[in-house]
Amino acid sequence: MPRKLCERCNERAACVLRYDRSILCRECFCRIFEEEVHNTITKYKLFKRGQKVAIGASGGKDSAVLMQVMKILNERYDYGLKLCLLSIDEGISGYRDHSLEEVKFHSNNYGLELKILSYKDLYNWSMDEIVSVAGRKSNCTFCGVFRRQALDRGAWQLGVDIVATGHNGDDVAETVLMNMLRGDVGRLSRCTAITTADDPSGIPRVKPLKYQYEAEIVKYARHSKVRYFSTECTYAPGAHRGQIREYLRAATKIRPHVVLDIIKAGEGFEVKDGIKMPIKTRCTRCDYISSQPVCKACLLLEGLNSGRPLLGIGKTKAGRVKKYKTVKVQSEESCEKKDNCCEKKKSCSEQENKSESITEDEIETCGSTATLQTMEKLSIAAEASDLF
Amino acid sequence: MEVVKCWKCELPSEITIQASGFFCSSCFVEYFRQKYRKIIGASKLIRDRDLVVFAFDGSASGCAMLNVISTFQQHFAKANSENMNYKRKNRYITKALHMTDSCNERVKTALESSGIEYVVFSPSEEMKEKYEKQCFKIERFGDETENEFNKKSLQMELLVDKAKEMNAQFLMLSSHVESLAAKTLSVVSLGLGEEIQATAGLCHTYNGLRILKPFREMTKKEIDFYVNATCGEGILPEENKEEEDQSSIKSIQSLAAKFLSDLNSQGKDSNPSAIVRLSNKLKMKS
């Protein structure tokens, strides 16, 4: 049975099946992939002539493909960009040390300047050390927050105008779904932006691979013989994103267009007027942009350095202390206000060890007698309040 | 071993509601009914003498809503007959509407025992063809997902048309929080972000008729418990369908429902309500 021919050139044998079920030969597929990235760059005007661009390079498939495609397009279409590589060493042994070897290879191969920043140098903590004290449940929170800041610092040190990251369509779709599951309206409204315009250092970040499928990036890497490090992060199993990734993979099998559809839906979202949003301010310690007086990175570092690694993880918000009280209420016979007890009309009856979270204002206005007792958890919250 | 007590009375609790507490059976039934009443009242949408048509589908949530509505109707009728002097608010008229190709005996029994005026109708093939042309459809790939979406769209079109024929001002649906969250997730997966408000919001307008979903804050667990607690009053819930195997799932809608159900079983039961509450905060870019 003769092999099917490429649908584009009709000359060579087809060997790549795309997400839209078209079949192409290797050369046409690679060319189309590069053209799609070029269309994204020109449509959204990601770069300007003469800019110095740092490519966030981890050694994985996304950044390796991004490096190759940017180099090719820069020459083919004469973007006039000066490219360099920026890597972050989180200090994950058996993972990051191997992937950085690939980055160094690419740096030599393409002749691009490479800057490596490590968590150890920046924060005095490596991810292995963080996981050993904080456990494996929230390690992605530490890594994500620290890496974001580290990228900005590295970009500033390199003196670049823009940072390009290898976030692909699957990453963006997963982020949309994650933010929906959390009900995080603020992040949902901006997670699909292809350019982040308001970084504190003034260095924006772009995602040229935003509309490319992860599976197609793997195919491109294979057919273009791009070297990359393919092992998953040591601390990735169990991450919440993994469950969403599984959903997305199953959904892509049922309906291949689902990734682009989710991105399209996410791009259309806007927060309604009158919804309270976090106000952007500056961290009082490091001057990084933050919605709280102390940014998340400083809060996490404070927790690590003071032996409270879960400070900043979970629902306790920086700057706000939640107090728990044990309320002892008078019996019905003696209380005069039995029907109108407090503004919220709590019934007045004998209760034992009933804990409610009530604000200080409610205590002041409450007519019944109440005793304040801070529980063990509050000792952490009280200590956290020392930060502010 | 300490037994957790109902927060309202001193009886042992039989159900735990996240963020609301522990209830015994009878206190929970009362809480459930008052929660429904509060949602309707706080919305301030329904006015006196409005006709509200409730689309009854025979599911557990449909049975629960039927029971709640009939309870309130009996209460109002009793108060009226005793000439009780109290402020009449939300004295709207409710009728049940059941759309089917062949009427189920169980459904008929439930409708008759509720005491609510009801209409059972079977749309003809010509009617279905007519509305299929005018209702909102997706026809990109012709897969199972699109078929399911288009089928639901047609059902909604038929229900709305019948409700308008009955001169109703509102059409009430009994969708609970998990089903709405799954629908929202599938609607986003289809690229229809603009439908998020219509899918998960409390009220939206469709073809000139307002669609209400007062059970959007009720979980499946609460509804099942309510139905079991009140089923002695003549309403029997539908038998539970067996869970689908991952390999047999052919549509995004089923996959989304299974995904949320799996998250729920891992203790992440706040996700469905977080998704539904999003509809209150988001709009589409113009």
XYZ file of C-alpha atoms in Angstrom:
674
model
C 0.000 0.000 0.000
C 1.609 3.303 -1.068
C 2.375 5.775 1.702
C 0.232 8.880 1.852
C 1.794 12.040 0.527
C 2.168 15.255 2.435
C -0.992 17.372 2.111
C 1.064 20.528 1.627
C 3.772 19.665 -0.897
C 2.306 16.448 -2.350
C 5.833 15.251 -3.004
C 7.269 13.686 0.084
C 5.838 10.892 2.200
C 3.776 12.122 5.148
C 5.046 11.173 8.575
C 3.513 13.720 10.966
C -0.127 13.777 12.044
C -1.091 17.210 13.359
C -3.741 18.003 15.977
C -6.129 19.103 13.203
C -5.708 15.660 11.580
C -3.697 16.970 8.644
C -0.733 14.819 7.579
C 2.551 16.391 6.572
C 6.087 15.477 5.738
C 8.878 16.365 8.139
C 10.069 19.427 6.256
C 6.600 20.907 5.760
C 5.656 20.288 9.355
C 8.745 22.068 10.669
C 8.215 24.919 8.241
C 4.542 25.309 9.212
C 5.423 25.192 12.891
C 7.957 27.980 12.443
C 5.493 29.998 10.345
C 2.840 29.701 13.045
C 5.251 31.040 15.653
C 6.238 33.826 13.247
C 2.542 34.704 12.790
C 2.088 34.882 16.538
C 5.122 37.163 16.877
C 4.035 39.522 14.101
C 0.319 39.525 14.966
C 0.893 40.474 18.579
C 3.999 42.601 17.856
C 6.027 40.810 20.501
C 9.412 42.260 19.553
C 10.864 45.465 18.173
C 13.908 45.784 16.001
C 17.167 46.124 17.917
C 15.837 44.686 21.185
C 17.936 42.403 23.338
C 15.861 39.300 24.141
C 16.583 36.840 26.933
C 15.160 33.364 26.325
C 14.253 31.624 29.567
C 16.124 28.347 29.108
C 15.599 25.364 31.358
C 16.994 22.734 29.010
C 13.552 21.208 28.540
C 11.730 20.719 25.247
C 9.821 24.021 25.286
C 12.800 26.290 25.833
C 15.031 24.203 23.541
C 12.500 24.478 20.715
C 11.998 28.166 21.455
C 15.754 28.752 21.196
C 15.940 27.003 17.823
C 12.824 28.661 16.397
C 13.821 32.149 17.564
C 17.274 31.741 16.042
C 15.821 30.527 12.728
C 13.141 33.234 12.540
C 15.564 35.968 13.587
C 17.745 35.082 10.600
C 14.980 34.236 8.139
C 12.862 37.335 8.703
C 15.631 39.627 9.921
C 13.967 40.585 13.191
C 17.168 42.375 14.175
C 17.081 40.921 17.689
C 20.045 40.181 19.921
C 19.368 36.850 21.620
C 20.812 35.518 24.867
C 19.940 32.751 27.305
C 18.879 33.035 30.925
C 18.738 29.971 33.169
C 17.654 29.513 36.739
C 19.249 26.802 38.837
C 16.716 25.838 41.506
C 19.141 23.400 43.087
C 17.214 20.200 42.396
C 19.866 17.508 42.261
C 19.417 14.829 39.644
C 17.190 17.120 37.623
C 18.347 20.697 37.196
C 22.046 19.907 37.127
C 21.488 17.585 34.145
C 19.175 19.940 32.283
C 21.648 22.810 32.619
C 24.163 20.733 30.675
C 21.752 20.870 27.739
C 21.469 24.637 28.120
C 25.249 24.981 28.026
C 25.340 22.829 24.909
C 22.807 25.082 23.192
C 24.670 28.177 24.281
C 27.853 26.890 22.628
C 25.984 25.537 19.613
C 24.095 28.732 18.827
C 26.808 31.073 20.082
C 24.475 32.764 22.575
C 25.464 34.427 25.829
C 24.307 32.410 28.848
C 23.581 33.653 32.367
C 22.790 31.177 35.146
C 21.306 32.362 38.434
C 20.860 29.975 41.311
C 18.400 30.016 44.202
C 21.318 29.379 46.510
C 23.018 32.600 45.423
C 19.855 34.651 45.397
C 18.000 33.348 48.432
C 20.560 31.161 50.214
C 18.191 28.201 49.848
C 18.130 25.489 47.201
C 14.910 23.624 46.377
C 16.284 20.432 47.909
C 16.836 22.272 51.177
C 13.409 23.883 50.982
C 11.693 20.549 50.397
C 13.598 18.977 53.282
C 12.108 21.541 55.702
C 8.764 22.355 54.074
C 7.805 18.939 52.772
C 6.620 17.978 49.306
C 3.123 19.357 49.490
C 3.734 23.014 48.683
C 7.139 22.921 47.015
C 5.741 24.203 43.681
C 4.617 27.378 45.458
C 8.175 28.099 46.612
C 9.685 27.234 43.256
C 7.233 29.265 41.188
C 7.431 32.385 43.336
C 11.219 32.335 43.570
C 11.718 31.585 39.896
C 9.539 34.478 38.820
C 11.626 36.918 40.819
C 14.858 35.243 39.790
C 13.972 35.645 36.102
C 13.362 39.352 36.618
C 16.649 39.803 38.445
C 18.532 37.837 35.821
C 16.957 39.878 33.047
C 17.939 43.084 34.795
C 21.517 41.860 35.251
C 21.743 40.939 31.558
C 20.376 44.315 30.567
C 17.737 42.855 28.239
C 14.626 44.572 26.922
C 12.326 41.562 26.948
C 12.182 37.983 28.261
C 10.744 35.192 26.104
C 9.512 32.060 27.902
C 8.607 28.689 26.448
C 5.036 28.523 27.817
C 2.998 26.537 25.335
C -0.734 26.244 24.642
C -1.181 23.342 27.024
C 0.454 25.334 29.849
C -1.862 28.295 29.263
C -4.961 26.076 29.057
C -3.961 24.290 32.282
C -3.489 27.648 33.986
C -6.953 28.784 32.884
C -8.509 25.610 34.287
C -6.491 25.818 37.526
C -7.609 29.392 38.120
C -11.210 28.419 37.393
C -11.058 25.589 39.919
C -9.665 27.973 42.510
C -12.132 30.714 41.605
C -9.164 33.097 41.255
C -10.739 35.827 39.173
C -7.708 38.117 39.228
C -5.316 35.531 37.796
C -7.943 34.201 35.380
C -8.357 37.602 33.767
C -4.625 37.978 33.046
C -3.239 34.432 32.697
C -3.884 34.272 28.952
C -2.071 37.528 28.178
C 0.707 36.892 25.676
C 2.688 39.827 27.026
C 2.893 40.783 30.661
C 3.165 44.504 30.549
C 3.599 45.592 34.125
C 6.578 43.786 35.576
C 8.317 45.653 38.383
C 11.671 45.785 36.649
C 9.971 47.178 33.570
C 11.067 44.105 31.581
C 8.006 42.487 30.005
C 7.698 38.778 29.283
C 6.276 37.200 26.136
C 5.116 33.703 25.177
C 5.795 33.114 21.469
C 4.724 29.460 21.767
C 1.356 30.317 23.324
C -0.688 28.774 20.502
C 1.482 25.717 19.964
C 0.432 22.338 21.291
C 2.845 20.582 23.635
C 2.623 17.425 21.516
C 3.593 19.413 18.418
C 6.550 20.936 20.230
C 7.746 17.406 20.984
C 7.274 16.434 17.335
C 9.151 19.518 16.169
C 12.011 18.777 18.552
C 12.173 15.209 17.270
C 12.028 16.038 13.560
C 14.407 18.999 13.843
C 16.769 16.978 16.024
C 16.718 19.482 18.875
C 18.479 18.239 21.997
C 16.603 18.603 25.263
C 16.348 17.121 28.730
C 13.141 15.127 28.991
C 12.834 14.009 32.597
C 10.025 15.400 34.766
C 10.902 17.453 37.815
C 11.648 15.300 40.853
C 9.053 17.145 42.903
C 6.342 17.276 40.241
C 4.343 14.118 41.111
C 1.383 15.018 43.283
C 1.227 18.589 42.051
C -2.325 19.839 41.471
C -1.402 20.827 37.931
C -0.782 17.161 37.172
C -4.481 16.309 37.630
C -5.506 19.113 35.322
C -2.930 17.964 32.820
C -4.538 14.509 32.859
C -7.958 16.069 32.232
C -6.567 18.088 29.349
C -4.891 15.056 27.788
C -8.119 13.053 27.982
C -10.061 16.024 26.568
C -7.580 16.404 23.684
C -8.153 12.760 22.721
C -11.908 13.377 22.591
C -11.697 16.769 20.901
C -8.262 17.846 19.619
C -9.153 21.551 19.403
C -9.862 21.782 23.120
C -6.569 23.487 24.043
C -7.080 26.383 21.651
C -10.762 26.583 22.623
C -9.906 26.933 26.312
C -7.342 29.635 25.511
C -9.941 31.441 23.392
C -12.481 31.257 26.228
C -9.884 32.482 28.731
C -8.893 35.413 26.525
C -12.496 36.578 26.487
C -12.867 36.815 30.265
C -12.971 40.152 31.991
C -13.717 40.997 35.590
C -17.091 42.681 36.155
C -17.139 46.244 37.436
C -17.373 46.537 41.162
C -15.557 43.287 41.942
C -12.877 43.869 44.530
C -9.438 43.201 43.078
C -6.047 43.246 44.798
C -4.347 46.620 44.632
C -0.829 46.637 43.211
C 1.697 48.084 45.540
C 5.399 47.606 46.287
C 6.956 45.261 48.784
C 8.313 47.204 51.736
C 11.368 44.956 51.857
C 12.518 44.277 48.305
C 10.435 46.807 46.308
C 9.023 44.023 44.134
C 5.466 44.464 42.901
C 3.019 42.951 45.364
C -0.610 43.115 46.462
C 0.405 42.914 50.108
C 2.813 45.038 52.186
C 5.334 42.177 52.032
C 5.617 40.200 48.799
C 5.172 36.461 48.670
C 8.878 35.776 48.094
C 9.925 37.767 51.175
C 7.203 36.097 53.215
C 8.277 32.619 52.166
C 11.929 33.467 52.832
C 11.064 34.842 56.257
C 9.292 31.598 57.018
C 12.240 29.507 55.878
C 14.797 31.588 57.752
C 12.834 31.673 60.979
C 12.055 27.979 61.093
C 8.393 28.370 60.069
C 8.488 27.043 56.521
C 4.701 27.067 56.049
C 4.401 30.770 56.712
C 2.794 32.200 53.610
C 1.473 28.821 52.488
C -2.263 28.281 52.748
C -5.096 30.608 53.656
C -3.428 32.850 56.189
C -2.855 36.074 54.324
C 0.065 38.377 55.005
C -0.993 41.455 56.936
C -4.255 39.963 58.199
C -4.427 37.953 61.391
C -7.419 35.662 61.824
C -8.429 35.246 65.448
C -10.327 32.305 66.860
C -12.293 32.646 70.072
C -13.976 30.325 72.469
C -17.298 31.891 73.206
C -18.978 31.301 76.522
C -22.472 32.623 76.323
C -24.854 33.290 79.216
C -27.904 31.080 79.672
C -31.269 32.147 78.292
C -32.713 33.060 81.665
C -30.114 35.661 82.544
C -29.547 37.171 79.116
C -31.815 40.098 78.384
C -31.068 40.239 74.714
C -32.019 36.682 73.786
C -33.680 37.607 70.531
C -31.381 40.408 69.473
C -28.043 39.065 70.564
C -25.435 40.714 68.336
C -26.257 42.122 64.953
C -26.318 38.624 63.487
C -28.942 37.368 65.976
C -26.981 34.445 67.398
C -29.093 32.449 69.793
C -28.113 32.672 73.387
C -27.664 29.262 74.963
C -25.061 27.388 76.938
C -22.445 25.961 74.650
C -19.213 24.240 75.419
C -16.016 24.781 73.503
C -17.724 26.280 70.524
C -15.111 28.105 68.487
C -16.122 30.790 66.040
C -14.075 33.199 64.114
C -15.344 36.632 64.971
C -13.692 39.915 64.158
C -12.658 42.365 66.822
C -15.542 44.667 65.890
C -18.074 41.974 66.686
C -16.563 41.429 70.093
C -16.909 45.089 70.929
C -20.552 45.269 69.934
C -21.567 41.918 71.340
C -23.690 42.247 74.444
C -23.031 38.826 75.870
C -19.969 38.009 77.849
C -17.203 36.452 75.869
C -13.753 35.283 76.695
C -10.935 35.521 74.234
C -8.624 32.568 73.914
C -5.986 32.365 71.219
C -5.461 28.838 69.972
C -2.127 27.297 69.116
C -2.420 28.248 65.450
C -2.595 31.895 66.428
C 0.893 31.863 67.785
C 2.077 31.601 64.215
C -0.307 34.301 63.056
C 0.705 36.526 65.961
C 4.362 36.070 65.112
C 3.616 36.787 61.472
C 2.067 40.049 62.543
C 5.484 41.039 63.863
C 6.554 41.335 60.243
C 4.251 44.217 59.547
C -16.574 8.425 71.503
C -18.014 11.883 71.244
C -21.039 12.259 69.033
C -21.286 15.505 67.126
C -24.537 17.238 67.871
C -26.820 19.097 65.545
C -26.133 22.813 65.748
C -29.795 23.633 66.086
C -31.091 20.953 68.425
C -29.289 18.502 70.662
C -29.876 15.419 68.531
C -26.934 13.579 66.962
C -25.985 15.114 63.621
C -26.513 13.091 60.476
C -25.023 15.357 57.848
C -22.114 17.780 57.732
C -22.337 20.784 55.459
C -19.080 22.453 54.627
C -18.986 25.927 56.217
C -22.516 25.570 57.559
C -22.240 22.895 60.192
C -23.802 19.750 61.504
C -27.484 18.950 61.215
C -29.877 16.245 62.204
C -32.354 15.081 59.612
C -35.297 17.325 60.469
C -33.176 20.451 61.061
C -31.459 19.862 57.752
C -34.769 19.602 55.905
C -35.785 22.917 57.440
C -32.379 24.472 56.628
C -32.623 23.281 53.024
C -36.073 24.753 52.544
C -35.120 28.053 54.130
C -31.972 28.243 52.006
C -34.084 27.874 48.863
C -36.458 30.522 50.129
C -33.588 32.850 50.979
C -32.056 32.501 47.505
C -35.374 33.318 45.866
C -36.094 36.157 48.271
C -32.645 37.746 48.181
C -32.610 37.780 44.390
C -35.716 40.028 44.378
C -36.513 38.828 40.890
C -39.900 37.192 41.351
C -42.760 39.524 42.098
C -46.228 38.898 43.421
C -48.457 36.875 41.100
C -45.622 35.989 38.733
C -45.981 32.596 37.100
C -42.938 30.408 37.590
C -42.728 27.212 35.597
C -40.489 24.569 37.079
C -38.938 22.144 34.560
C -39.176 18.771 36.297
C -36.904 16.089 34.842
C -37.423 13.255 37.326
C -33.895 13.488 38.760
C -33.090 13.661 42.479
C -32.687 17.424 42.365
C -35.984 17.702 40.479
C -37.720 15.655 43.182
C -36.135 17.814 45.872
C -37.295 21.011 44.227
C -40.781 19.586 43.693
C -40.983 18.773 47.379
C -39.762 22.203 48.456
C -42.171 24.037 46.160
C -45.132 21.885 47.193
C -44.269 22.417 50.888
C -44.318 26.190 50.455
C -47.484 26.102 48.390
C -49.249 24.073 51.082
C -48.007 26.511 53.715
C -49.299 29.520 51.776
C -52.628 27.811 51.069
C -53.067 26.994 54.766
C -52.149 30.538 55.793
C -54.605 31.917 53.269
C -57.428 29.649 54.403
C -56.840 30.569 58.043
C -56.794 34.248 57.095
C -53.486 34.716 58.829
C -52.520 38.325 58.992
C -48.929 38.404 57.832
C -47.051 40.142 55.068
C -47.390 38.293 51.818
C -44.149 38.268 49.955
C -43.176 36.174 46.987
C -46.661 34.768 46.515
C -45.790 33.553 43.087
C -47.604 30.772 41.327
C -45.621 27.689 40.415
C -46.495 25.069 37.870
C -44.441 22.021 36.972
C -43.544 21.220 33.402
C -42.326 17.822 32.308
C -41.109 17.212 28.773
C -40.882 13.598 27.677
C -41.296 11.262 24.744
C -43.027 8.674 26.915
C -44.325 9.545 30.352
C -42.793 7.515 33.177
C -45.167 6.178 35.868
C -42.735 7.187 38.605
C -42.656 10.754 37.325
C -46.438 10.894 37.072
C -46.785 9.643 40.649
C -44.333 12.264 41.867
C -46.160 15.075 40.088
C -49.577 13.960 41.284
C -48.542 13.532 44.897
C -46.879 16.955 44.986
C -50.205 18.726 44.623
C -48.712 21.212 42.172
C -50.471 21.960 38.923
C -48.457 20.317 36.185
C -48.236 19.966 32.432
C -46.701 16.996 30.659
C -45.943 17.489 27.015
C -44.278 15.507 24.258
C -42.852 17.641 21.465
C -43.624 16.333 17.994
C -40.951 15.552 15.408
C -41.953 18.577 13.326
C -41.588 20.803 16.364
C -38.159 19.357 17.090
C -37.039 19.912 13.515
C -38.342 23.463 13.556
C -36.504 24.360 16.752
C -33.374 22.515 15.750
C -32.926 25.026 12.948
C -33.272 28.072 15.163
C -31.522 27.038 18.371
C -27.825 27.726 19.038
C -25.707 24.845 17.788
C -22.072 23.911 17.342
C -21.276 22.167 14.093
C -17.515 22.166 13.774
C -16.537 18.518 14.000
C -19.813 16.609 14.392
C -18.514 14.663 17.390
C -20.330 13.311 20.452
C -19.578 16.477 22.429
C -21.310 18.669 19.894
C -24.233 16.257 19.612
C -24.765 16.366 23.360
C -24.472 20.150 23.436
C -26.923 20.580 20.563
C -29.384 18.144 22.163
C -29.380 20.150 25.415
C -29.751 23.351 23.453
C -32.802 21.946 21.663
C -34.334 20.770 24.964
C -33.904 24.254 26.432
C -35.475 25.813 23.344
C -38.510 23.515 23.613
C -38.933 24.113 27.356
C -38.675 27.883 26.954
C -41.196 27.873 24.151
C -43.674 25.816 26.176
C -43.179 28.017 29.251
C -43.829 31.122 27.165
C -46.957 29.470 25.790
C -48.116 29.063 29.417
C -47.518 32.830 29.900
C -44.792 32.213 32.439
C -42.405 34.929 33.540
C -39.764 32.503 34.821
C -38.500 29.038 34.033
C -36.874 27.333 37.017
C -34.289 24.589 36.651
C -33.158 22.239 39.397
C -29.457 22.017 38.468
C -27.182 21.631 41.480
C -23.684 22.997 41.968
C -21.773 19.957 40.681
C -23.793 19.715 37.479
C -23.439 23.448 36.856
C -19.698 23.303 37.486
C -19.335 20.417 35.022
C -21.398 22.333 32.451
C -19.275 25.446 32.976
C -16.071 23.475 32.560
C -17.356 21.844 29.379
C -18.624 25.147 27.980
C -15.162 26.688 28.512
C -13.561 23.602 26.963
C -15.712 24.241 23.889
C -14.457 27.815 23.663
C -17.808 29.306 24.642
C -16.645 31.571 27.444
C -19.562 33.918 26.775
C -21.950 31.188 27.985
C -20.451 31.058 31.467
C -22.953 33.521 32.916
C -25.890 31.712 31.287
C -24.616 28.335 32.434
C -23.819 29.017 36.073
C -25.495 32.303 36.967
C -28.609 32.466 39.154
C -30.680 34.157 36.481
C -30.236 34.772 32.795
C -32.582 35.712 29.971
C -33.095 33.309 27.080
C -35.432 34.207 24.235
C -37.264 36.727 26.401
C -37.814 34.348 29.316
C -35.849 34.478 32.557
C -34.230 31.220 33.618
C -33.659 30.687 37.333
C -31.395 28.146 39.017
C -32.109 28.389 42.747
C -30.270 25.143 43.504
C -26.961 26.472 42.164
C -25.624 26.631 45.724
C -26.884 23.187 46.741
C -24.529 20.256 46.483
C -25.483 16.794 45.280
C -24.817 15.459 48.780
C -27.326 17.899 50.306
C -29.924 17.136 47.669
C -29.549 13.371 48.039
C -29.849 13.658 51.796
C -32.923 15.878 51.468
C -34.588 13.495 49.049
C -33.867 10.500 51.299
C -35.173 12.401 54.315
C -38.400 13.406 52.549
C -38.992 10.479 50.193
C -41.518 9.011 52.615
C -43.745 11.835 51.444
C -44.406 10.088 48.148
C -41.546 11.236 45.976
C -38.965 8.683 44.968
C -35.601 9.644 43.512
C -34.244 8.221 40.298
C -31.884 5.289 40.646
C -28.262 6.297 40.487
C -26.498 5.587 37.217
C -23.303 3.580 37.374
C -20.125 5.579 37.005
C -18.695 5.577 33.516
C -15.327 4.054 32.867
C -12.713 6.534 31.554
C -12.331 4.592 28.303
C -16.057 4.741 27.535
C -16.300 8.529 27.966
C -16.919 10.007 24.569
C -17.852 13.606 25.285
C -16.250 16.558 27.028
C -19.368 16.940 29.187
C -19.009 13.431 30.666
C -15.262 13.905 31.101
C -15.735 17.193 32.949
C -18.339 15.626 35.255
C -16.040 12.679 35.993
C -13.056 14.967 36.593
C -14.933 17.047 39.155
C -16.332 13.943 40.775
C -12.784 12.536 41.129
C -11.613 15.814 42.698
C -14.584 15.657 45.060
C -13.663 12.151 46.154
C -10.155 13.435 46.987
C -11.638 15.957 49.371
C -11.421 18.928 47.018
C -15.148 19.590 47.223
C -14.871 23.363 47.167
C -13.910 23.382 43.471
C -17.448 23.096 42.004
C -18.792 25.997 44.049
C -15.686 28.074 43.213
C -16.364 27.521 39.504
C -20.051 28.423 39.842
C -19.276 31.582 41.815
C -16.990 32.724 39.000
C -20.044 33.479 36.907
C -20.926 36.254 39.372
C -17.587 37.935 38.820
C -16.797 37.499 35.152
C -18.108 38.975 31.937
C -16.950 38.698 28.375
C -14.808 41.370 26.776
C -16.754 43.508 24.355
